[in-house]
Short mmCIF file of C-alpha atoms in Angstrom, two decimals:
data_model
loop_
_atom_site.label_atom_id
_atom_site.label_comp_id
_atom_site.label_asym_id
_atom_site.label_seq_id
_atom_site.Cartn_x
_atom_site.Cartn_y
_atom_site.Cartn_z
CA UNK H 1 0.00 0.00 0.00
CA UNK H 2 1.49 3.95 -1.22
CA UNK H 3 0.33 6.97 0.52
CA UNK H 4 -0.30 9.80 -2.08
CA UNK H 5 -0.28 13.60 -0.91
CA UNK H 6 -1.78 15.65 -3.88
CA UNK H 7 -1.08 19.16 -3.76
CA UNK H 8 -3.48 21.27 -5.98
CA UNK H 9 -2.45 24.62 -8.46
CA UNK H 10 -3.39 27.79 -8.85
CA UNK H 11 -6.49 28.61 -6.10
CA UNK H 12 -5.55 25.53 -3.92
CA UNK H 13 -8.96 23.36 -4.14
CA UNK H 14 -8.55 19.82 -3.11
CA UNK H 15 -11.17 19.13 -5.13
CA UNK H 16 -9.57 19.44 -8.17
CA UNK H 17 -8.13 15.92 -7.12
CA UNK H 18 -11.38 15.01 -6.68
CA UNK H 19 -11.49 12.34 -9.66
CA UNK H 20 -8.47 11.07 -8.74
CA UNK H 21 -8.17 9.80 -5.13
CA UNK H 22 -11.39 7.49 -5.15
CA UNK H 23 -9.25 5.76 -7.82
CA UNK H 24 -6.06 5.41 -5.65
CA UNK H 25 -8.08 4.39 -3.02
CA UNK H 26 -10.19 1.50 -4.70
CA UNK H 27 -7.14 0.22 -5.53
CA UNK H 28 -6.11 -0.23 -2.43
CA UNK H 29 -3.94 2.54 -1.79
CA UNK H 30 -4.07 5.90 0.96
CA UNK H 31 -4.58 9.25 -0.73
CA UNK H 32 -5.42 12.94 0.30
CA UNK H 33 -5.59 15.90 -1.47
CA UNK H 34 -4.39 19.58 0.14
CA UNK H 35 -6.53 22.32 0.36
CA UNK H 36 -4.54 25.29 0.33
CA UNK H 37 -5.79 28.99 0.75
CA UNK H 38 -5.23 29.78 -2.39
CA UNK H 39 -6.90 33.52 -1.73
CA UNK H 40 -5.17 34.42 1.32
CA UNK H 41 -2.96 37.04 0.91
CA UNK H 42 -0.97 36.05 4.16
CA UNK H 43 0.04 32.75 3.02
CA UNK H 44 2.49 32.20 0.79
CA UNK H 45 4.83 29.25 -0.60
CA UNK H 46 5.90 28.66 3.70
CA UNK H 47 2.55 28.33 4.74
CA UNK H 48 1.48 26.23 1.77
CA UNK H 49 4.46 23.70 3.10
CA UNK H 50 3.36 23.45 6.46
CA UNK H 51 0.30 22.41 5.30
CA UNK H 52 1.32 19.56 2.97
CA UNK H 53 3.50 18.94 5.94
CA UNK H 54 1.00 18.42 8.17
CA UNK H 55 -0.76 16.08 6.09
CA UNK H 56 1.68 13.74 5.38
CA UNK H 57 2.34 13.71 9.37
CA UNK H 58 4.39 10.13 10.37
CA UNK H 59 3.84 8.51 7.06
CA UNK H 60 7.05 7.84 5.25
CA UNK H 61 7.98 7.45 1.52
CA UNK H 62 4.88 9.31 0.80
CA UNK H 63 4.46 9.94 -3.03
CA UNK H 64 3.79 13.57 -3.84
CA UNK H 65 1.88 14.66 -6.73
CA UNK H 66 1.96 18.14 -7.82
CA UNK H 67 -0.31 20.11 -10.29
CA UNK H 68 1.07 23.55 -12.21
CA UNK H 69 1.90 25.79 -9.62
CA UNK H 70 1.69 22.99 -6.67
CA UNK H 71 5.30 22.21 -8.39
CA UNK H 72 6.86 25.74 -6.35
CA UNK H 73 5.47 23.79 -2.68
CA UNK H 74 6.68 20.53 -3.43
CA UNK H 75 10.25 20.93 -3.27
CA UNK H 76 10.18 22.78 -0.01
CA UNK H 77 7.70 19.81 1.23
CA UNK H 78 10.57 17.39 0.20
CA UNK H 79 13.25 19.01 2.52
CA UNK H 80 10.43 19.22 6.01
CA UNK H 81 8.94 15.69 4.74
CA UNK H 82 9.65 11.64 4.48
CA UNK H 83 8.72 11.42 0.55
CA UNK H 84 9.98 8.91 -1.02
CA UNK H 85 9.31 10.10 -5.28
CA UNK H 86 8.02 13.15 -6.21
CA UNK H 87 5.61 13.41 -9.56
CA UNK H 88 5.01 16.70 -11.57
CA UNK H 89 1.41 16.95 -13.40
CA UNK H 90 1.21 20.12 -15.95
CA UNK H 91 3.93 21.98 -13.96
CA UNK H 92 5.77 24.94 -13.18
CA UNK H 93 9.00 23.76 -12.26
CA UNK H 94 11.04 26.01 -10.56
CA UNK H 95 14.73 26.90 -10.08
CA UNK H 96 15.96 27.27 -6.91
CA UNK H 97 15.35 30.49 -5.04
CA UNK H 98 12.51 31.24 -8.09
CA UNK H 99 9.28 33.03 -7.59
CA UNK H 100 6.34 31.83 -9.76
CA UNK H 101 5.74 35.63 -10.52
CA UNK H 102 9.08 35.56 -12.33
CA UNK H 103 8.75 31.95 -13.80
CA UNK H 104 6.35 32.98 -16.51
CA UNK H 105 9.42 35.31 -18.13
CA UNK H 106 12.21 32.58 -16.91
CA UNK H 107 10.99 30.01 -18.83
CA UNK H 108 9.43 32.23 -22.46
CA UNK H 109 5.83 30.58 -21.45
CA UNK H 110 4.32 33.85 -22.85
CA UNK H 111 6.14 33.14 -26.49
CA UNK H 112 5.73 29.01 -26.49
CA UNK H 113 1.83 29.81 -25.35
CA UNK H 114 0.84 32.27 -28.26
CA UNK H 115 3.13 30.24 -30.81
CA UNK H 116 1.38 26.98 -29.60
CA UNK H 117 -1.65 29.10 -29.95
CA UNK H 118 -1.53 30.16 -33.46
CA UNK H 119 -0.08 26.97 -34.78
CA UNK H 120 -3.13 24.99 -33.27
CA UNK H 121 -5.81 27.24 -34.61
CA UNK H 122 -7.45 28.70 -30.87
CA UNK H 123 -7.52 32.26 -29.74
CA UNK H 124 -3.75 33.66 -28.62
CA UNK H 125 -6.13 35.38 -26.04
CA UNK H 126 -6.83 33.63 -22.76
CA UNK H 127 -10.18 32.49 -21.66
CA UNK H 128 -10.46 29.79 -19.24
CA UNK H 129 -12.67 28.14 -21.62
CA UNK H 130 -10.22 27.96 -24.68
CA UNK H 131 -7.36 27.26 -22.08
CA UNK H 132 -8.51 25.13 -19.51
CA UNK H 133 -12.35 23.82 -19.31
CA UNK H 134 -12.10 22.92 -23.54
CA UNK H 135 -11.95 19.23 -22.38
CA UNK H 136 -13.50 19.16 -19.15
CA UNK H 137 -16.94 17.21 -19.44
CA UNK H 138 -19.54 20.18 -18.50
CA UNK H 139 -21.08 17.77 -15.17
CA UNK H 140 -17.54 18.18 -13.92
CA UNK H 141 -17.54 22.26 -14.62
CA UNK H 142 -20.66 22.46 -13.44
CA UNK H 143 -19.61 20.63 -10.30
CA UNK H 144 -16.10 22.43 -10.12
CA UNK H 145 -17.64 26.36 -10.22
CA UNK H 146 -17.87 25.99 -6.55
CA UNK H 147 -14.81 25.41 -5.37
CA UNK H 148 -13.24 27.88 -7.83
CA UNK H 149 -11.17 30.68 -5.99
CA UNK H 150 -8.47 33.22 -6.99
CA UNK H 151 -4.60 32.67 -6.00
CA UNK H 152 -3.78 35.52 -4.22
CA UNK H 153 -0.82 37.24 -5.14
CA UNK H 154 1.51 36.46 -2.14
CA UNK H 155 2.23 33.07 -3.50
CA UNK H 156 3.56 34.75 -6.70
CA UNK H 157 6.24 37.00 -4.87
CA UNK H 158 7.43 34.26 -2.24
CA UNK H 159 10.86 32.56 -3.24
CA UNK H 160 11.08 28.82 -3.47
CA UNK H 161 13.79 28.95 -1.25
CA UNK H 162 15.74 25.37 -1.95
CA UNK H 163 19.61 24.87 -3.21
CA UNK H 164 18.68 21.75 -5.43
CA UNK H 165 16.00 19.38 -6.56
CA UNK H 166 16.12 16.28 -3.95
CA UNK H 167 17.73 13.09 -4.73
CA UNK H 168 14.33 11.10 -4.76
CA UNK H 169 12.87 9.28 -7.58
CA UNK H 170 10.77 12.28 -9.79
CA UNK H 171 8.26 11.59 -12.42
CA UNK H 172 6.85 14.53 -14.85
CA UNK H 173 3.53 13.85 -16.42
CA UNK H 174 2.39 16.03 -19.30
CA UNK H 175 -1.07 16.56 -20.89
CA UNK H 176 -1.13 16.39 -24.89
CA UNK H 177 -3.54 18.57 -25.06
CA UNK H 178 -2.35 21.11 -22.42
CA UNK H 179 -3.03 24.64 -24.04
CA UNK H 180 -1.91 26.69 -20.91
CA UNK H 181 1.41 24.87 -20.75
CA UNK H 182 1.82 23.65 -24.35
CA UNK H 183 3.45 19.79 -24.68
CA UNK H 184 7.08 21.07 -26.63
CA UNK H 185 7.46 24.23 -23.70
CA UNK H 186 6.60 21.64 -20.47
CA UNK H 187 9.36 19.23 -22.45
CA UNK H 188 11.63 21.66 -23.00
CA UNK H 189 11.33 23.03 -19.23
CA UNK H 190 11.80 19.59 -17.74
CA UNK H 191 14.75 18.37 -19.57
CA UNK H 192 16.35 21.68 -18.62
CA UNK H 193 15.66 22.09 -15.35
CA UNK H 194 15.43 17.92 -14.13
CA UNK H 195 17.25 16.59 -16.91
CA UNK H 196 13.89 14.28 -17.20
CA UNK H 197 11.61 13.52 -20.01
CA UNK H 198 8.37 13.80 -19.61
CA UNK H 199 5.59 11.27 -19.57
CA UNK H 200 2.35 12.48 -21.83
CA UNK H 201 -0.92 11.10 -21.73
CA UNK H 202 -4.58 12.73 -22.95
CA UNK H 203 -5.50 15.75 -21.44
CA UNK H 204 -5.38 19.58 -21.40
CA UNK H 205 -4.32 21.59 -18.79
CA UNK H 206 -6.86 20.51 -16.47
CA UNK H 207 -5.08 16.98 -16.29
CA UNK H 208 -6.91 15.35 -13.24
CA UNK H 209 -10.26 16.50 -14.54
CA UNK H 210 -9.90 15.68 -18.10
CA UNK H 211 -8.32 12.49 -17.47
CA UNK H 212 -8.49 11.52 -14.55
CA UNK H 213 -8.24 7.25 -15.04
CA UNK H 214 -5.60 8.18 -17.32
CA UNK H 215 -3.79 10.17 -14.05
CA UNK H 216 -4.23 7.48 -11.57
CA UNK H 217 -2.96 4.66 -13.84
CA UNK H 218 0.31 6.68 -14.66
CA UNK H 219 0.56 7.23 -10.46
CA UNK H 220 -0.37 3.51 -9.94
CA UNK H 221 2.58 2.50 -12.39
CA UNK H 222 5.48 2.25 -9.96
#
C-alpha cells in the first residue's frame, strides 16, 4: 500500500483531485488531497508547506503529486517531509530560489503559449474556456464552479527557497492537449531544469479533470 499527498495549483482546491483519489483508493492505496488557501494574501509558498506537511504527518515514503503551480510547494515539502518520489502533473518547475511571478518570463511561457496558440488554430487570447475547461466534461464544470477561488498574489512573490532538486525518484507527467502549458514548452522546461523527459498522456491543462483514469494509472505504475 502507497500513501499519495496531492497538492493542488493555482487557487488551492482539493477538489480538483477530486477524480483522482477514489481511484487510488479502490485500488487499495491511501490518498489525500491539500486544500490550500489559495486567496489568502498572508500565506504564501511557507505556509502552503506546512500544510502539505502536516498532512503527510508520520507517514514515510509518501508519493507527492503536484499540479502547475503545486510544483513551487513541493520541493520545499521534500526538505520538512519523508517522501519517497516526487511526480510533476502540468507543472511549473522552478529553479531554486525562483518566484512563480518571475517563472512565466524565466521560462518564455508567454512566447511558447501564443506560438502553440496560433499553430493549433485557438484564440492567442486567454479564456479559461479555450485554455482550460475545452476538455473538461460540462457535469464536472458544473460541479467544479464551486470550489473555484483566486490565487492571491503572495504566492507569486514568495521565493522557493531550496539549493537543489532532492535526490528522490521524480516523475513529470504532461497533458497532450495542455493549451496553458503547451506539450514542446513543459518538455523543453523539464529536460532543462530535471534533466527528465516527460511522460504524456490525454488531457489539457486541467489533467486530473480531463483524465483523470488516465492520471491514476500513470501514479499507480510504480
Amino acid at each position: 500500500m502507497s500513501s499519495f499527498v496531492l497538492i493542488p495549483g493555482a487557487g488551492g482546491a482539493a477538489w480538483y483531485w477530486s477524480h483522482v483519489v477514489p481511484l487510488l483508493q479502490g485500488a487499495g492505496h491511501q490518498a489525500v488531497a491539500v486544500d490550500l488557501p489559495g486567496d489568502d494574501e498572508s500565506a504564501g509558498l511557507a505556509e502552503y508547506t506546512s500544510l502539505v506537511v502536516e498532512a503527510i504527518g508520520e507517514h514515510h515514503g509518501v508519493v507527492l503529486v503536484a499540479q502547475s503551480l503545486g510544483a513551487f510547494t513541493a520541493p520545499l515539502v521534500c526538505e520538512k517531509a519523508s517522501v519517497g518520489e516526487l511526480v510533476l502533473v502540468n507543472a511549473m518547475i522552478p529553479a531554486p530560489g525562483e518566484t512563480p511571478g518571475a517563472w512565466w518570463d524565466n521560462t518564455g511561457w508567454a512566447e511558447a503559449q501564443q506560438s502553440a496558440a496560433k499553430a493549433h488554430g485557438y484564440s492567442t487570447g486567454f479564456d479559461t474556456d479555450t485554455y482550460f475547461l475545452h476538455d473538461i466534461p460540462p457535469e464536472i464544470t458544473a460541479e467544479g464552479e464551486a470550489h473555484q477561488r483566486p490565487e492571491a498574489n503572495a504566492v507569486f512573490e514568495s521565493a522557493c527557497t531550496f539549493t537543489a532538486w532532492p535526490g528522490i525518484p521524480t516523475r513529470v507527467l504532461s497533458g497532450e492537449g495542455d493549451r496553458f502549458f503547451p506539450l514542446d514548452f513543459q518538455r523543453r522546461v523539464a529536460r532543462e531544469r530535471l534533466g527528465i523527459e516527460p511522460d504524456v498522456v490525454p488531457g489539457g491543462h486541467l489533467l486530473a479533470l480531463a483524465n483523470p483514469e488516465g492520471v491514476a494509472e500513470y501514479l499507480l505504475r510504480r
